[in-house]
Short mmCIF file of C-alpha atoms and ligand atoms in Angstrom, two decimals:
data_model
loop_
_atom_site.label_atom_id
_atom_site.label_comp_id
_atom_site.label_asym_id
_atom_site.label_seq_id
_atom_site.Cartn_x
_atom_site.Cartn_y
_atom_site.Cartn_z
CA UNK A 1 165.84 -43.20 -98.50
CA UNK A 2 168.66 -43.87 -96.08
CA UNK A 3 170.58 -40.69 -95.24
CA UNK A 4 174.24 -40.86 -96.30
CA UNK A 5 176.52 -41.16 -93.27
CA UNK A 6 177.97 -38.15 -91.48
CA UNK A 7 181.18 -37.91 -89.48
CA UNK A 8 180.59 -35.14 -86.93
CA UNK A 9 183.68 -33.25 -85.76
CA UNK A 10 183.11 -30.71 -82.99
CA UNK A 11 185.31 -28.64 -80.73
CA UNK A 12 186.41 -25.12 -79.93
CA UNK A 13 188.42 -22.90 -82.29
CA UNK A 14 192.07 -23.71 -82.94
CA UNK A 15 191.98 -27.43 -82.12
CA UNK A 16 192.87 -28.39 -85.69
CA UNK A 17 189.28 -29.31 -86.48
CA UNK A 18 189.18 -27.65 -89.87
CA UNK A 19 192.41 -29.06 -91.28
CA UNK A 20 191.71 -32.52 -89.89
CA UNK A 21 188.10 -32.57 -91.09
CA UNK A 22 189.14 -31.51 -94.56
CA UNK A 23 191.91 -34.12 -94.80
CA UNK A 24 189.71 -36.91 -93.40
CA UNK A 25 187.07 -36.00 -96.01
CA UNK A 26 189.70 -36.07 -98.75
CA UNK A 27 191.07 -39.47 -97.71
CA UNK A 28 187.64 -41.03 -97.41
CA UNK A 29 186.25 -39.34 -100.55
CA UNK A 30 183.57 -37.60 -98.47
CA UNK A 31 182.20 -34.09 -98.94
CA UNK A 32 183.40 -31.57 -96.37
CA UNK A 33 180.89 -29.24 -94.71
CA UNK A 34 182.16 -26.35 -92.62
CA UNK A 35 179.25 -25.14 -90.51
CA UNK A 36 181.32 -22.31 -89.01
CA UNK A 37 181.74 -20.89 -92.53
CA UNK A 38 177.95 -20.60 -92.79
CA UNK A 39 177.76 -18.69 -89.48
CA UNK A 40 180.56 -16.49 -90.74
CA UNK A 41 178.81 -15.95 -94.08
CA UNK A 42 175.76 -14.63 -92.27
CA UNK A 43 178.08 -12.47 -90.13
CA UNK A 44 179.73 -11.11 -93.26
CA UNK A 45 176.37 -10.32 -94.85
CA UNK A 46 175.25 -8.48 -91.69
CA UNK A 47 178.50 -6.53 -91.65
CA UNK A 48 178.21 -5.59 -95.32
CA UNK A 49 174.53 -4.68 -95.02
CA UNK A 50 175.46 -2.43 -92.09
CA UNK A 51 172.89 -3.98 -89.77
CA UNK A 52 173.88 -2.99 -86.23
CA UNK A 53 171.08 -4.69 -84.34
CA UNK A 54 169.91 -8.19 -85.29
CA UNK A 55 166.64 -7.65 -83.43
CA UNK A 56 165.25 -5.69 -86.34
CA UNK A 57 163.08 -6.36 -89.33
CA UNK A 58 166.06 -5.63 -91.56
CA UNK A 59 167.87 -8.65 -90.07
CA UNK A 60 164.84 -10.94 -90.32
CA UNK A 61 164.53 -9.94 -93.97
CA UNK A 62 168.22 -10.53 -94.61
CA UNK A 63 168.05 -13.98 -93.00
CA UNK A 64 165.03 -14.89 -95.11
CA UNK A 65 166.48 -13.73 -98.37
CA UNK A 66 170.14 -14.59 -97.92
CA UNK A 67 171.71 -15.22 -101.32
CA UNK A 68 174.24 -17.58 -99.71
CA UNK A 69 175.24 -20.68 -101.59
CA UNK A 70 177.58 -23.40 -100.45
CA UNK A 71 179.63 -25.48 -102.84
CA UNK A 72 180.81 -28.74 -101.37
CA UNK A 73 183.20 -31.28 -102.80
CA UNK A 74 185.65 -33.90 -101.65
CA UNK A 75 187.57 -32.04 -98.93
CA UNK A 76 186.40 -28.67 -100.30
CA UNK A 77 183.86 -26.16 -99.00
CA UNK A 78 183.36 -22.78 -100.64
CA UNK A 79 180.78 -20.17 -99.80
CA UNK A 80 179.24 -17.68 -102.19
CA UNK A 81 177.22 -14.59 -101.38
CA UNK A 82 175.39 -13.70 -104.57
CA UNK A 83 177.90 -13.94 -107.40
CA UNK A 84 180.98 -13.58 -105.19
CA UNK A 85 183.08 -16.35 -103.67
CA UNK A 86 183.61 -15.04 -100.12
CA UNK A 87 185.43 -18.09 -98.69
CA UNK A 88 188.65 -16.14 -98.04
CA UNK A 89 186.85 -13.07 -96.59
CA UNK A 90 185.31 -15.31 -93.92
CA UNK A 91 188.63 -15.60 -92.05
CA UNK A 92 188.56 -11.99 -90.92
CA UNK A 93 188.52 -11.92 -87.05
CA UNK A 94 185.83 -9.22 -87.21
CA UNK A 95 183.59 -11.59 -89.16
CA UNK A 96 184.33 -14.39 -86.66
CA UNK A 97 183.33 -12.14 -83.76
CA UNK A 98 179.98 -11.25 -85.33
CA UNK A 99 179.38 -14.89 -86.30
CA UNK A 100 179.89 -15.92 -82.70
CA UNK A 101 177.38 -13.30 -81.51
CA UNK A 102 174.81 -14.31 -84.13
CA UNK A 103 175.32 -17.98 -83.28
CA UNK A 104 173.44 -17.52 -79.98
CA UNK A 105 170.23 -16.79 -81.92
CA UNK A 106 167.78 -19.62 -82.52
CA UNK A 107 166.55 -18.20 -85.87
CA UNK A 108 170.13 -18.23 -87.22
CA UNK A 109 170.83 -21.71 -85.88
CA UNK A 110 167.63 -23.18 -87.29
CA UNK A 111 168.44 -21.77 -90.70
CA UNK A 112 171.96 -23.19 -90.71
CA UNK A 113 170.89 -26.58 -89.30
CA UNK A 114 168.37 -26.95 -92.13
CA UNK A 115 171.05 -26.03 -94.66
CA UNK A 116 173.47 -28.58 -93.27
CA UNK A 117 170.88 -31.35 -93.26
CA UNK A 118 170.00 -30.54 -96.85
CA UNK A 119 173.65 -30.52 -97.97
CA UNK A 120 174.31 -33.80 -96.17
CA UNK A 121 171.73 -35.55 -98.34
CA UNK A 122 174.03 -35.22 -101.35
CA UNK A 123 176.40 -37.92 -100.14
CA UNK A 124 178.62 -39.06 -97.26
CA UNK A 125 180.14 -36.06 -95.50
CA UNK A 126 182.43 -34.86 -92.76
CA UNK A 127 180.68 -32.01 -90.97
CA UNK A 128 182.63 -29.70 -88.72
CA UNK A 129 181.32 -27.32 -86.05
CA UNK A 130 180.31 -26.93 -82.42
CA UNK A 131 176.97 -28.74 -82.11
CA UNK A 132 177.08 -31.19 -85.02
CA UNK A 133 177.15 -34.34 -82.87
CA UNK A 134 174.78 -32.97 -80.24
CA UNK A 135 172.12 -31.08 -82.20
CA UNK A 136 172.44 -31.14 -85.99
CA UNK A 137 173.23 -34.85 -86.47
CA UNK A 138 172.67 -36.50 -83.08
CA UNK A 139 172.47 -39.88 -84.87
CA UNK A 140 175.81 -39.47 -86.73
CA UNK A 141 177.55 -42.87 -86.81
CA UNK A 142 180.90 -41.33 -85.82
CA UNK A 143 181.37 -38.32 -83.53
CA UNK A 144 184.69 -36.74 -82.69
CA UNK A 145 185.28 -33.99 -80.13
CA UNK A 146 188.63 -32.21 -80.41
CA UNK A 147 190.20 -30.16 -77.63
CA UNK A 148 193.58 -28.54 -76.91
CA UNK A 149 195.08 -26.08 -74.38
CA UNK A 150 193.99 -22.52 -75.06
CA UNK A 151 197.62 -21.30 -75.40
CA UNK A 152 198.34 -23.90 -78.04
CA UNK A 153 195.12 -23.12 -79.89
CA UNK A 154 195.94 -19.40 -79.88
CA UNK A 155 199.44 -20.10 -81.24
CA UNK A 156 197.97 -22.11 -84.13
CA UNK A 157 195.32 -19.50 -84.86
CA UNK A 158 197.98 -16.76 -84.86
CA UNK A 159 200.08 -18.66 -87.41
CA UNK A 160 197.02 -19.23 -89.56
CA UNK A 161 196.04 -15.55 -89.45
CA UNK A 162 199.62 -14.51 -90.33
CA UNK A 163 199.63 -16.89 -93.27
CA UNK A 164 196.61 -15.02 -94.52
CA UNK A 165 198.25 -11.63 -94.00
CA UNK A 166 196.30 -10.70 -90.86
CA UNK A 167 198.60 -9.17 -88.16
CA UNK A 168 197.73 -9.52 -84.48
CA UNK A 169 199.43 -10.62 -81.23
CA UNK A 170 199.33 -13.83 -79.17
CA UNK A 171 197.70 -12.27 -76.06
CA UNK A 172 195.07 -10.70 -78.30
CA UNK A 173 194.28 -14.07 -79.94
CA UNK A 174 194.14 -15.79 -76.52
CA UNK A 175 191.67 -13.14 -75.37
CA UNK A 176 189.52 -13.47 -78.52
CA UNK A 177 189.45 -17.26 -78.36
CA UNK A 178 188.68 -17.22 -74.64
CA UNK A 179 185.78 -14.86 -75.22
CA UNK A 180 184.41 -17.01 -78.02
CA UNK A 181 184.80 -20.21 -75.99
CA UNK A 182 182.77 -18.70 -73.16
CA UNK A 183 180.07 -17.49 -75.49
CA UNK A 184 179.91 -20.80 -77.38
CA UNK A 185 179.85 -22.88 -74.18
CA UNK A 186 177.42 -20.77 -72.20
CA UNK A 187 174.79 -19.97 -74.78
CA UNK A 188 171.35 -21.45 -74.30
CA UNK A 189 170.94 -22.66 -77.89
CA UNK A 190 173.03 -25.72 -78.77
CA UNK A 191 176.03 -24.87 -76.57
CA UNK A 192 179.46 -26.24 -77.39
CA UNK A 193 179.82 -29.52 -75.51
CA UNK A 194 180.97 -33.05 -76.14
CA UNK A 195 178.26 -35.54 -77.08
CA UNK A 196 178.29 -38.46 -74.66
CA UNK A 197 179.16 -40.86 -77.50
CA UNK A 198 181.85 -38.68 -79.09
CA UNK A 199 185.49 -39.79 -79.16
CA UNK A 200 187.66 -37.21 -77.40
CA UNK A 201 190.90 -36.23 -79.13
CA UNK A 202 193.25 -33.83 -77.32
CA UNK A 203 195.45 -32.30 -79.99
CA UNK A 204 197.74 -30.23 -77.74
CA UNK A 205 200.68 -32.51 -78.37
CA UNK A 206 199.35 -34.53 -81.27
CA UNK A 207 200.74 -34.22 -84.77
CA UNK A 208 198.40 -33.52 -87.64
CA UNK A 209 198.95 -36.87 -89.35
CA UNK A 210 198.18 -38.68 -86.09
CA UNK A 211 194.91 -36.74 -85.67
CA UNK A 212 193.81 -37.67 -89.17
CA UNK A 213 194.79 -41.32 -88.76
CA UNK A 214 192.89 -41.62 -85.47
CA UNK A 215 189.69 -40.39 -87.12
CA UNK A 216 190.10 -42.46 -90.30
CA UNK A 217 190.82 -45.58 -88.19
CA UNK A 218 187.74 -44.91 -86.05
CA UNK A 219 185.68 -44.64 -89.23
CA UNK A 220 186.99 -47.95 -90.60
CA UNK A 221 186.20 -49.57 -87.25
CA UNK A 222 182.66 -48.29 -87.55
CA UNK A 223 182.31 -49.49 -91.15
CA UNK A 224 183.57 -52.97 -90.28
CA UNK A 225 181.00 -53.16 -87.50
CA UNK A 226 178.16 -52.50 -89.96
CA UNK A 227 178.67 -55.97 -91.48
CA UNK A 228 176.55 -58.80 -90.15
CA UNK A 229 178.67 -61.13 -88.04
CA UNK A 230 177.98 -64.12 -90.32
CA UNK A 231 179.06 -62.10 -93.37
CA UNK A 232 182.24 -60.93 -91.62
CA UNK A 233 183.01 -64.48 -90.44
CA UNK A 234 182.66 -65.84 -93.97
CA UNK A 235 184.86 -63.07 -95.34
CA UNK A 236 187.54 -64.06 -92.86
CA UNK A 237 187.24 -67.74 -93.75
CA UNK A 238 187.42 -67.09 -97.49
CA UNK A 239 190.45 -64.82 -97.10
CA UNK A 240 192.26 -67.27 -94.86
CA UNK A 241 191.63 -70.29 -97.08
CA UNK A 242 192.56 -68.32 -100.21
CA UNK A 243 195.78 -67.16 -98.62
CA UNK A 244 196.85 -70.65 -97.68
CA UNK A 245 195.73 -72.42 -100.87
CA UNK A 246 196.51 -69.81 -103.49
CA UNK A 247 198.71 -67.16 -101.87
CA UNK A 248 195.90 -64.66 -102.27
CA UNK A 249 197.05 -61.06 -101.88
CA UNK A 250 195.36 -57.69 -102.33
CA UNK A 251 196.33 -54.11 -103.05
CA UNK A 252 194.57 -50.75 -103.19
CA UNK A 253 191.59 -51.56 -100.93
CA UNK A 254 191.77 -47.93 -99.75
CA UNK A 255 190.53 -46.89 -103.23
CA UNK A 256 187.12 -48.41 -102.48
CA UNK A 257 184.76 -45.87 -100.89
CA UNK A 258 183.58 -46.96 -97.45
CA UNK A 259 180.13 -45.42 -97.84
CA UNK A 260 177.68 -44.42 -100.53
CA UNK A 261 176.77 -46.06 -103.83
CA UNK A 262 179.74 -47.46 -105.72
CA UNK A 263 180.26 -49.82 -108.65
CA UNK A 264 183.19 -52.22 -108.39
CA UNK A 265 184.12 -53.20 -111.93
CA UNK A 266 186.25 -56.35 -112.03
CA UNK A 267 187.50 -58.61 -114.80
CA UNK A 268 186.11 -62.13 -114.58
CA UNK A 269 188.11 -65.34 -114.73
CA UNK A 270 186.57 -67.71 -112.26
CA UNK A 271 183.69 -68.56 -109.94
CA UNK A 272 186.09 -67.63 -107.15
CA UNK A 273 186.12 -63.96 -108.18
CA UNK A 274 182.94 -62.72 -106.42
CA UNK A 275 183.72 -64.29 -103.03
CA UNK A 276 187.37 -63.23 -103.23
CA UNK A 277 186.55 -59.60 -104.07
CA UNK A 278 183.82 -59.52 -101.43
CA UNK A 279 186.10 -61.01 -98.77
CA UNK A 280 188.59 -58.15 -98.61
CA UNK A 281 186.30 -55.12 -98.21
CA UNK A 282 185.37 -53.55 -94.88
CA UNK A 283 181.73 -53.16 -95.95
CA UNK A 284 179.13 -55.60 -97.28
CA UNK A 285 178.71 -55.56 -101.04
CA UNK A 286 176.08 -56.79 -103.49
CA UNK A 287 176.57 -59.20 -106.39
CA UNK A 288 174.64 -60.19 -109.50
CA UNK A 289 174.58 -63.87 -110.49
CA UNK A 290 172.91 -65.85 -113.23
CA UNK A 291 169.48 -67.12 -112.28
CA UNK A 292 170.40 -70.78 -112.90
CA UNK A 293 172.49 -70.71 -109.72
CA UNK A 294 169.34 -70.05 -107.70
CA UNK A 295 167.65 -73.38 -108.62
CA UNK A 296 168.75 -75.27 -105.52
CA UNK A 297 166.60 -73.97 -102.64
CA UNK A 298 169.18 -74.09 -99.82
CA UNK A 299 171.89 -72.48 -101.92
CA UNK A 300 169.43 -69.93 -103.27
CA UNK A 301 168.43 -68.88 -99.73
CA UNK A 302 172.06 -68.58 -98.66
CA UNK A 303 172.96 -66.53 -101.77
CA UNK A 304 170.09 -64.12 -101.24
CA UNK A 305 171.11 -63.63 -97.63
CA UNK A 306 174.63 -62.85 -98.88
CA UNK A 307 173.38 -60.00 -101.11
CA UNK A 308 173.37 -61.97 -104.38
CA UNK A 309 170.73 -60.77 -106.85
CA UNK A 310 169.60 -63.13 -109.66
CA UNK A 311 169.95 -61.87 -113.21
CA UNK A 312 168.80 -63.37 -116.52
CA UNK A 313 171.61 -63.85 -118.97
CA UNK A 314 171.30 -63.31 -122.67
CA UNK A 315 168.78 -60.54 -123.22
CA UNK A 316 168.47 -57.38 -121.17
CA UNK A 317 167.06 -58.16 -117.74
CA UNK A 318 165.22 -54.94 -116.95
CA UNK A 319 164.12 -56.03 -113.49
CA UNK A 320 167.69 -56.81 -112.48
CA UNK A 321 168.92 -53.50 -113.90
CA UNK A 322 166.23 -51.62 -111.98
CA UNK A 323 167.17 -53.52 -108.86
CA UNK A 324 170.85 -52.67 -109.38
CA UNK A 325 169.97 -48.98 -109.83
CA UNK A 326 167.94 -49.10 -106.63
CA UNK A 327 170.80 -50.68 -104.68
CA UNK A 328 173.23 -48.01 -105.85
CA UNK A 329 170.76 -45.20 -105.16
CA UNK A 330 170.39 -46.50 -101.62
CA UNK A 331 174.11 -46.16 -101.10
CA UNK A 332 175.27 -49.75 -101.60
CA UNK A 333 178.37 -51.19 -103.22
CA UNK A 334 177.74 -53.44 -106.22
CA UNK A 335 180.26 -55.77 -107.85
CA UNK A 336 179.89 -56.04 -111.62
CA UNK A 337 181.82 -57.92 -114.26
CA UNK A 338 181.83 -55.73 -117.40
CA UNK A 339 182.81 -58.70 -119.58
CA UNK A 340 179.48 -60.29 -118.62
CA UNK A 341 180.92 -63.77 -118.26
CA UNK A 342 184.12 -65.59 -117.30
CA UNK A 343 186.88 -65.18 -119.88
CA UNK A 344 188.58 -68.55 -120.25
CA UNK A 345 191.75 -67.35 -121.90
CA UNK A 346 194.59 -65.02 -120.97
CA UNK A 347 193.84 -61.29 -121.18
CA UNK A 348 190.59 -59.38 -120.92
CA UNK A 349 187.33 -59.72 -122.88
CA UNK A 350 185.27 -56.98 -124.50
CA UNK A 351 182.95 -55.09 -122.15
CA UNK A 352 179.15 -55.19 -122.41
CA UNK A 353 177.21 -51.97 -122.27
CA UNK A 354 175.10 -52.69 -119.17
CA UNK A 355 177.80 -51.43 -116.81
CA UNK A 356 178.08 -48.17 -118.76
CA UNK A 357 174.36 -47.60 -118.49
CA UNK A 358 174.43 -48.17 -114.73
CA UNK A 359 177.51 -46.00 -114.24
CA UNK A 360 176.08 -43.15 -116.31
CA UNK A 361 172.60 -43.24 -114.84
CA UNK A 362 173.41 -43.95 -111.19
CA UNK A 363 176.24 -41.39 -111.14
CA UNK A 364 178.21 -43.22 -108.50
CA UNK A 365 181.97 -43.78 -108.43
CA UNK A 366 183.27 -46.69 -110.51
CA UNK A 367 186.30 -48.45 -109.00
CA UNK A 368 188.26 -50.76 -111.32
CA UNK A 369 189.56 -54.07 -110.01
CA UNK A 370 191.84 -56.61 -111.65
CA UNK A 371 192.03 -60.21 -110.51
CA UNK A 372 194.77 -62.49 -111.78
CA UNK A 373 195.43 -66.16 -111.14
CA UNK A 374 191.91 -67.09 -110.01
CA UNK A 375 191.35 -69.18 -113.15
CA UNK A 376 194.12 -71.53 -112.06
CA UNK A 377 192.81 -71.39 -108.50
CA UNK A 378 189.44 -72.68 -109.65
CA UNK A 379 191.16 -75.71 -111.16
CA UNK A 380 192.93 -76.41 -107.89
CA UNK A 381 196.25 -75.24 -109.26
CA UNK A 382 198.42 -72.44 -108.10
CA UNK A 383 200.71 -70.49 -110.34
CA UNK A 384 203.90 -68.89 -109.10
CA UNK A 385 202.38 -65.49 -108.33
CA UNK A 386 199.22 -66.88 -106.71
CA UNK A 387 195.94 -64.98 -106.91
CA UNK A 388 196.40 -61.26 -107.04
CA UNK A 389 193.63 -58.67 -106.65
CA UNK A 390 194.18 -54.97 -107.14
CA UNK A 391 191.78 -52.03 -106.86
CA UNK A 392 192.57 -48.84 -108.73
CA UNK A 393 191.52 -45.20 -108.43
CA UNK A 394 188.05 -44.11 -109.48
CA UNK A 395 187.39 -44.09 -113.23
CA UNK A 396 186.41 -40.66 -114.60
CA UNK A 397 183.01 -41.22 -116.22
CA UNK A 398 181.74 -38.41 -118.46
CA UNK A 399 178.30 -37.01 -117.68
CA UNK A 400 175.80 -38.09 -120.28
CA UNK A 401 172.40 -36.79 -121.29
CA UNK A 402 169.23 -38.77 -120.62
CA UNK A 403 167.71 -40.81 -123.45
CA UNK A 404 169.06 -41.76 -126.84
CA UNK A 405 171.70 -39.02 -126.94
CA UNK A 406 173.33 -40.41 -123.82
CA UNK A 407 173.12 -44.01 -125.00
CA UNK A 408 175.47 -43.22 -127.87
CA UNK A 409 178.23 -42.83 -125.29
CA UNK A 410 177.69 -46.16 -123.55
CA UNK A 411 180.21 -48.15 -125.64
CA UNK A 412 182.81 -45.48 -124.98
CA UNK A 413 182.12 -45.51 -121.23
CA UNK A 414 182.30 -49.31 -121.14
CA UNK A 415 185.62 -49.09 -122.96
CA UNK A 416 186.95 -46.53 -120.45
CA UNK A 417 186.07 -48.83 -117.58
CA UNK A 418 187.68 -51.86 -119.22
CA UNK A 419 190.76 -49.82 -120.02
CA UNK A 420 191.07 -48.77 -116.36
CA UNK A 421 190.93 -52.45 -115.39
CA UNK A 422 193.59 -53.27 -117.99
CA UNK A 423 195.80 -50.41 -116.75
CA UNK A 424 196.04 -52.13 -113.39
CA UNK A 425 197.93 -54.95 -115.10
CA UNK A 426 200.31 -52.48 -116.70
CA UNK A 427 200.84 -50.75 -113.36
CA UNK A 428 201.93 -54.07 -111.97
CA UNK A 429 204.28 -54.76 -114.83
CA UNK A 430 205.91 -51.36 -114.60
CA UNK A 431 206.29 -51.84 -110.85
CA UNK A 432 208.00 -55.17 -111.49
CA UNK A 433 210.29 -53.66 -114.07
CA UNK A 434 211.33 -50.87 -111.76
CA UNK A 435 212.28 -53.29 -108.99
O1 DC B 501 184.51 -22.65 -86.43
P1 DC B 501 184.42 -21.18 -86.75
O2 DC B 501 185.45 -20.40 -86.00
O3 DC B 501 184.51 -20.92 -88.23
O4 DC B 501 182.97 -20.70 -86.24
C1 DC B 501 182.54 -19.37 -86.31
C2 DC B 501 181.53 -19.12 -85.20
O5 DC B 501 180.32 -19.81 -85.48
C3 DC B 501 181.98 -19.60 -83.84
O6 DC B 501 182.09 -18.51 -82.93
C4 DC B 501 180.92 -20.47 -83.30
C5 DC B 501 179.86 -20.47 -84.33
N1 DC B 501 179.48 -21.84 -84.66
C6 DC B 501 178.45 -22.40 -83.96
O7 DC B 501 177.90 -21.80 -83.06
N2 DC B 501 178.02 -23.67 -84.28
C7 DC B 501 178.63 -24.36 -85.27
N3 DC B 501 178.18 -25.58 -85.58
C8 DC B 501 179.71 -23.80 -85.97
C9 DC B 501 180.12 -22.53 -85.64
#
């Protein structure tokens, strides 16, 4: 299986790496992995176990049996040692000093690298550290290297320590950071250095918001480049024509995850809906379409090359469902119409259960989308408002059990999804009213 993408953010202490990495992860809906916290967790365990010399059996045993557990979430990284959440204890400068000394050891580094690679399999992530772009994920699609003057870094670190009730002085922090820089840069194992393909960001005089925007923009640039040129060219043509003919406009594209499996659940009014939805996203997406449309060979070939998967209408098409599951599991975006067919009257139709089954089993985000006006567009007419497409925030789908027990919830899940789509219309109305 394809590994979910990683954004690698490296650099010395105090460059704003942690806060930026966390915020970038939050904005992109990625998990956040703090590799430094893992080094610190081992440091803390050594400190607590009272091991003075790591070249002992006691240390080897500790490293082998470490009860360290990392909990990752969107923009969140917490570390547990046994039953205790030690995330806050890891900030202690004493712990940082030991972590930096242990980080020169290859046994420690191998252990943490393996951990990070394992955690990164769970989904797209932003991974922060010193050697992420050079050693841990040398094939990361986006690498950032952050730097800043040492004085500025020390000032930031001092503020951070004070916020956490740790008192120290600026010269002392400059000395500590300088010492750590030297150790991190001069060690033999995976020294701190910029990967040749990493984007350099000097944060000495850069505001936080600007740092985050630079990284997010670089990521979107990367995502756009993953589309085939013919796909991207067609997207542009469709958007341009739709804008001129039907005043096509879009909102909320930022709600659509840029990586990983995702279901886009849209209401269905017209044949124009799939190309219109597909035309506005920075990544390629997959579509399902009734098999009859695949009868004409040339068109069939073109549709397949544009990620359209044939589906039998009427009964349950198990092959198509399995194919859809596979696409989502491989980290693709799939556009589905919960109503199953075009609804040729105002308002929304009732949802079918297929989408609920996919959402519950694939466990990927479901993003609602509402398209309005495309029905008239299909007939060559244009209503006052034109064609309007809006994406909303992720629908909260309850976890369901496997088998029959879980199936009972499918109608409810389908209803939740349809309701989220309907809410997008209300959001628009309330916005209009408030104007
Ligand atoms: O980023 P931090 O201050 O939490 O890192 C703690 C120590 O761990 C730091 O001295 C360097 C080391 N480290 C490392 O060697 N490689 C990493 N990928 C992350 C941290």
